[in-house]
Short mmCIF file of C-alpha atoms in Angstrom, two decimals:
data_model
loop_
_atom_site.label_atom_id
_atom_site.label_comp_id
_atom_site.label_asym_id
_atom_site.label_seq_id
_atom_site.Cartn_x
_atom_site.Cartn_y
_atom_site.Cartn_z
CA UNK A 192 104.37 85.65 225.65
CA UNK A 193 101.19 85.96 224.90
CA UNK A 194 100.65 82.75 223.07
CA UNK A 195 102.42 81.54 226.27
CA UNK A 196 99.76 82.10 228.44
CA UNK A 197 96.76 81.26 225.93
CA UNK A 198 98.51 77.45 226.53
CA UNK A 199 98.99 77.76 229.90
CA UNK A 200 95.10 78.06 230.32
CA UNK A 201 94.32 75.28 227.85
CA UNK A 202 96.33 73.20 229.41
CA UNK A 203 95.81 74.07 232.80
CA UNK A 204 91.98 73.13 232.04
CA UNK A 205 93.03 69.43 230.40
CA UNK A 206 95.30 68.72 233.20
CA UNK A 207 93.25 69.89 235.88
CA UNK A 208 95.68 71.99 238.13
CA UNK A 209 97.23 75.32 237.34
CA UNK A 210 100.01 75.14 234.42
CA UNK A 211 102.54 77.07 236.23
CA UNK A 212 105.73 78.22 233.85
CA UNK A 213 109.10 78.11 235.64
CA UNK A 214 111.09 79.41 233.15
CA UNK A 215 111.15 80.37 229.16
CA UNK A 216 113.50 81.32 226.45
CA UNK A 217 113.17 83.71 223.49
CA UNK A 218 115.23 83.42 220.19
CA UNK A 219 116.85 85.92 218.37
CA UNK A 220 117.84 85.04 214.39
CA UNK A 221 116.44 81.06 214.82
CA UNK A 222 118.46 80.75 217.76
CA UNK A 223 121.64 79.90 215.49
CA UNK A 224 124.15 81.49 218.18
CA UNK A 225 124.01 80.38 221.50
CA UNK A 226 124.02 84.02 222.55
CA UNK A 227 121.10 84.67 220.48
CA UNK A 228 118.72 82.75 223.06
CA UNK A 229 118.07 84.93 226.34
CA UNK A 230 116.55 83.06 229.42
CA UNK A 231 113.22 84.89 231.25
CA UNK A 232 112.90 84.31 234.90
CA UNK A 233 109.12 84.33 236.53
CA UNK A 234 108.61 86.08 240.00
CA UNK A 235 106.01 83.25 240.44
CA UNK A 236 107.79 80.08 240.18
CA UNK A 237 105.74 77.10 241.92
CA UNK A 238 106.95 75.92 245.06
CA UNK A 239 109.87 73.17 245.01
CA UNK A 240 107.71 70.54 247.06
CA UNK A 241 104.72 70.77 244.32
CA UNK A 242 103.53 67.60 243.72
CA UNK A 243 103.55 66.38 240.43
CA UNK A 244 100.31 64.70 239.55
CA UNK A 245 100.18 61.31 237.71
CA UNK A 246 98.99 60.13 234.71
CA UNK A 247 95.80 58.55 236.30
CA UNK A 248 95.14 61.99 238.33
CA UNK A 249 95.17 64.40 234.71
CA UNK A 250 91.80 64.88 233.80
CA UNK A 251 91.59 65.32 230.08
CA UNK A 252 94.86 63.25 228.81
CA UNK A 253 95.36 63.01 224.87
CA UNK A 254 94.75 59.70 225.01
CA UNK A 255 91.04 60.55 226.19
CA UNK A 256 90.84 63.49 223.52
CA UNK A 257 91.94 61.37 220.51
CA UNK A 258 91.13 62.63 217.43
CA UNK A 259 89.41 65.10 219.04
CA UNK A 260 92.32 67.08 220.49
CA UNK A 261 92.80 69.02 217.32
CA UNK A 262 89.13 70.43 217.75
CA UNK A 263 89.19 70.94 221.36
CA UNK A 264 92.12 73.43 220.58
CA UNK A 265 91.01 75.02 217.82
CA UNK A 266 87.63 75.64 219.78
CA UNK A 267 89.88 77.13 222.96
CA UNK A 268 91.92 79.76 220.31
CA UNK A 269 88.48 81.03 218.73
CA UNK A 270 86.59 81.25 222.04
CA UNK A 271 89.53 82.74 224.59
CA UNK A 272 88.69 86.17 224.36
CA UNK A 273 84.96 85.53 225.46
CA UNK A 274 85.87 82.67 228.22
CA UNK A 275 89.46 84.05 229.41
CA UNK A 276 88.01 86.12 232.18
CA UNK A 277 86.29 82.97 233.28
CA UNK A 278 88.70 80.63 232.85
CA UNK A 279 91.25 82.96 235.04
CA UNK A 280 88.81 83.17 237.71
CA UNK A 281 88.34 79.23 237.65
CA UNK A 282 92.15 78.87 237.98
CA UNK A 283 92.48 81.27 240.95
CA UNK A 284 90.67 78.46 243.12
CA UNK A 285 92.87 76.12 241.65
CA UNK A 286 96.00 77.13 243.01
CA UNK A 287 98.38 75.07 245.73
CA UNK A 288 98.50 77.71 247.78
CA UNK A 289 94.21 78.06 247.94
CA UNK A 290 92.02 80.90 248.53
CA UNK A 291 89.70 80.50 251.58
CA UNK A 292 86.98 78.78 251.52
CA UNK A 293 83.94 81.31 251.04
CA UNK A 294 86.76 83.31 248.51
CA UNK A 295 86.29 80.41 246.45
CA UNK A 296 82.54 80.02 246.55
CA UNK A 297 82.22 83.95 245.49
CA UNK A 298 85.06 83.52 242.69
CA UNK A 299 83.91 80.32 241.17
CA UNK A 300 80.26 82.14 241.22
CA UNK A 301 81.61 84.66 239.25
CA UNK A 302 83.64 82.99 237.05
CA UNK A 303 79.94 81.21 236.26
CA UNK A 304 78.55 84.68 236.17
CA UNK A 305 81.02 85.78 233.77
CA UNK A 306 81.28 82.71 231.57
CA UNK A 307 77.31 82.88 230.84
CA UNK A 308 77.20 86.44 230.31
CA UNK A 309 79.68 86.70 227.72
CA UNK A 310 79.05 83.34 226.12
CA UNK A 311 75.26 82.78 226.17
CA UNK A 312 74.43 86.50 226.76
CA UNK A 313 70.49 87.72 227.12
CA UNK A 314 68.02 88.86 229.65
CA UNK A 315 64.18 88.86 230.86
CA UNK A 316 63.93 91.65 228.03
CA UNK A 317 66.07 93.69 225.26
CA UNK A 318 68.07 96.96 226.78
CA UNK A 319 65.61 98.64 224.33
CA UNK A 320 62.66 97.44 225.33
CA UNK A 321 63.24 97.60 229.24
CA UNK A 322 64.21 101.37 228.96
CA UNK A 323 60.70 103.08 228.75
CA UNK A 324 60.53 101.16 231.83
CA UNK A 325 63.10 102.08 233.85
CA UNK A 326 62.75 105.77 232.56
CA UNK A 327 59.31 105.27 234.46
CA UNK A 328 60.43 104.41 237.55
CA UNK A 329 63.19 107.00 237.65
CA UNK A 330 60.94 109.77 237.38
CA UNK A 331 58.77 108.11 240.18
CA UNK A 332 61.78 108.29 242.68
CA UNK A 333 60.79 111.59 244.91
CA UNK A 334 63.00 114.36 243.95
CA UNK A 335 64.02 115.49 247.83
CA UNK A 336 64.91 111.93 248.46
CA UNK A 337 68.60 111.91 249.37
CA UNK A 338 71.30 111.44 246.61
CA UNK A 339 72.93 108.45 247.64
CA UNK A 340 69.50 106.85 247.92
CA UNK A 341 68.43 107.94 244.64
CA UNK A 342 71.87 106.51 242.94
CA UNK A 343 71.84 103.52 244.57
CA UNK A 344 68.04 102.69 243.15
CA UNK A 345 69.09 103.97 239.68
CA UNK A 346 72.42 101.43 239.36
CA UNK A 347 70.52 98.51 240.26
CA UNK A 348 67.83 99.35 238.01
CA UNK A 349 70.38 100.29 235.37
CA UNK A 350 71.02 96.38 234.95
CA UNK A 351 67.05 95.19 236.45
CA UNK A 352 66.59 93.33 232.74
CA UNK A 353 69.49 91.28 233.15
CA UNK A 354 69.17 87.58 234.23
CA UNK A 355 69.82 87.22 237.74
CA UNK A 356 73.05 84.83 238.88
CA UNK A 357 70.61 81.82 240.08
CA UNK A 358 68.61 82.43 236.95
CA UNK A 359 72.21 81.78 234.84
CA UNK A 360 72.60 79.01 237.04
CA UNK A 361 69.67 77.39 235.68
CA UNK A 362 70.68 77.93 232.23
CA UNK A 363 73.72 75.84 232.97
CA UNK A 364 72.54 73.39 234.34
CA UNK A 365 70.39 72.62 231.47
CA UNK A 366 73.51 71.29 229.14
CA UNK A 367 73.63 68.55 231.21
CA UNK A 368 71.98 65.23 232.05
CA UNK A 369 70.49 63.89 235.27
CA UNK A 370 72.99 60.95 235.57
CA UNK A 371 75.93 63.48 234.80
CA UNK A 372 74.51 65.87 237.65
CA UNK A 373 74.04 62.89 240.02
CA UNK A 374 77.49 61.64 239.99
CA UNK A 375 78.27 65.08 241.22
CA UNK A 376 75.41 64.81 243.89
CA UNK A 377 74.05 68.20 242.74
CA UNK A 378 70.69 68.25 243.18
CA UNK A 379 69.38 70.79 239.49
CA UNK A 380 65.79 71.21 241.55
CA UNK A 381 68.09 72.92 244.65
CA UNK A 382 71.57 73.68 243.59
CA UNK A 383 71.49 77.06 242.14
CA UNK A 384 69.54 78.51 244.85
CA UNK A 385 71.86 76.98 247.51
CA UNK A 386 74.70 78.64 245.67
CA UNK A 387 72.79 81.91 244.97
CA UNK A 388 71.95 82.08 248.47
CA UNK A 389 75.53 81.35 250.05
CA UNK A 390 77.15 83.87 247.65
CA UNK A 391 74.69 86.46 248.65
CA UNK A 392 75.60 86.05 252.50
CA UNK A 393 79.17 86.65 251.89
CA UNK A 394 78.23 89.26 249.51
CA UNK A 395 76.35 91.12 251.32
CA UNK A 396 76.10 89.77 254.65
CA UNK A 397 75.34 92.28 257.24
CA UNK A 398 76.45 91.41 260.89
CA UNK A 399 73.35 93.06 262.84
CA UNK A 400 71.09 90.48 261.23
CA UNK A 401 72.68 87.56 263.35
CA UNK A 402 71.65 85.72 260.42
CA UNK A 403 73.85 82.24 260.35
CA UNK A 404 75.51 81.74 256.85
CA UNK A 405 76.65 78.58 255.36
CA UNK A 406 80.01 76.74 257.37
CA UNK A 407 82.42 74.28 257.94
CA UNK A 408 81.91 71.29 256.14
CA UNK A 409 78.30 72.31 254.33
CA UNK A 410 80.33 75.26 252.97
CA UNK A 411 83.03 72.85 251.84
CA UNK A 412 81.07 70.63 250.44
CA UNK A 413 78.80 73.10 248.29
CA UNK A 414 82.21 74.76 246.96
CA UNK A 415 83.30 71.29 246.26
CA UNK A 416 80.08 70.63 243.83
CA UNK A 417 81.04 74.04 242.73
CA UNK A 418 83.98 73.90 241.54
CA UNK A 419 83.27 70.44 239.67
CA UNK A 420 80.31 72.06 237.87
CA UNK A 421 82.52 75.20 236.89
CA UNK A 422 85.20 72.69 235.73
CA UNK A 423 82.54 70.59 233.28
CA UNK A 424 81.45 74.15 232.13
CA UNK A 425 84.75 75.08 230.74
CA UNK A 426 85.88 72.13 229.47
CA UNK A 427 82.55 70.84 227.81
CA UNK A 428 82.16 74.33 225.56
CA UNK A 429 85.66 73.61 224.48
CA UNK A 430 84.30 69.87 223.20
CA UNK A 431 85.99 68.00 225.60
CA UNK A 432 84.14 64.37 226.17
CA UNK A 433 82.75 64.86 229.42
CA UNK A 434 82.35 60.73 230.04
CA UNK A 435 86.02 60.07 230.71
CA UNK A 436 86.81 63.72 232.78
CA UNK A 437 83.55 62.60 235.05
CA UNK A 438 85.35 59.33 235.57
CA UNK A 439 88.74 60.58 236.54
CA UNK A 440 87.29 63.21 239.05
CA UNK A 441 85.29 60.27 240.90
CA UNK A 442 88.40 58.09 240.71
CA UNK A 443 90.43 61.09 242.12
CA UNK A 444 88.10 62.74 244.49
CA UNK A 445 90.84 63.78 246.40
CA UNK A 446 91.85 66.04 243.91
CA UNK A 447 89.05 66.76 242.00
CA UNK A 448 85.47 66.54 244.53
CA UNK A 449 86.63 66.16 248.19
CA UNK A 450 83.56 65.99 250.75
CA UNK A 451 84.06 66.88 254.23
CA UNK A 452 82.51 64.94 257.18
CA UNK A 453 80.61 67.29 259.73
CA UNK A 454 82.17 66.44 263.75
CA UNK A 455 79.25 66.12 266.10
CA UNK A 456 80.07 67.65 269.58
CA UNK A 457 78.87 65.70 272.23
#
């Protein structure tokens, strides 16, 4: 089972919508007796009126990998356990039945979150070197300041040295070219603040600020971007040829990079 769902991820990746098992078999002695293979049933079968998608709507086909599809696969089994926790988050938004639409903007930022941190790792500074200097401000806090204060200051400085999310953002964004980035229409100069900034609000929005945060279609839209960034992300580290996948999601942006039209009231 577990090899099971190491190719449902692969393969939900290449195709570009959630691999969803209906049923499996396991076989006892080869299978030789017919009562020596025992049917599973899944508590999460996909919904009967699914639609299937055609062969012009997959993104990665093996007739775009080639020669390559050997590599791309043998990338995916040697880098799961550092990308799995991304590449389930990614899926989540992929689903039929879809997560709202700021749910999506907060998981896709942390599958990017994730995916960086345990692929591409560092920070402003080394854990060793940035502990003198958090020891320093520690012993600065006042010691009759109250104790949920005091803890609060101490976790985020526990993690100060890390590289922020926008910061990680950056990093990204770096792997690929202008031309690729255009035919998004993410903008590398304003993207990852826009993103940073939206997944702040609906992190830690607070209502007595009356502060607007990001809506209707501009939220749709960014989440769009989003989610076709987070898609390149995973599949490029696995080797994938990003030319062809870039095509198919502007020939199906239905599917894969919908944009939403803002209704003036008059």
């Amino acid at each position: 089972m577990k090899w099971a769902g190491s190719l449902q991820r692969i393969f939900s990746l290449l195709i570009g919508t959630e691999l969803i098992a209906e049923k499996a078999s396991v076989e006892i002695d080869g299978g030789k007796k017919l009562d020596n293979v025992l049917g599973l049933l899944f508590e999460h079968a996909p919904p009967e009126n699914q639609k299937t998608l055609s062969v012009y709507e997959v993104l990665a086909p093996f007739s775009t990998l080639q020669d390559k599809a050997p590599n791309v696969f043998a990338r995916w089994f040697s880098e799961e356990p550092r990308i799995k926790d991304a590449v389930d988050l990614f899926l989540g938004t992929t689903r039929q039945r879809s997560l709202s639409t700021h749910m999506e903007l907060t998981t896709l930022a942390q599958a990017l979150e994730t995916f960086h941190r345990n692929v591409h790792g560092g920070g402003y500074m080394t854990r060793k070197e940035y502990r003198p200097i958090e020891k320093m401000i520690i012993d600065s806090i006042p010691q009759n300041m109250d104790a949920g204060i005091s803890d609060s200051i101490k976790e985020r400085l526990r993690h100060a040295y890390e590289f922020t999310f926008r910061a990680r953002l950056e990093m990204l964004l770096t792997k690929f070219s202008d031309e690729l980035l255009k035919s998004l229409d993410v903008d590398r100069g304003t993207f990852p603040s826009e993103v940073s900034k939206a997944r702040n609000e609906f992190t830690h929005w607070d209502a007595e600020t009356n502060a607007p945060r990001l809506s209707g279609a501009d939220l749709s839209n960014l989440v769009s971007k989003l989610k076709a960034f987070t898609r390149l992300v995973l599949l490029s580290h696995l080797g994938v040829p990003l030319g062809s996948v870039v095509q198919r999601m502007i020939e199906n942006k239905y599917l894969y990079l919908p944009e939403w039209k803002k209704i003036e009231h008059t």
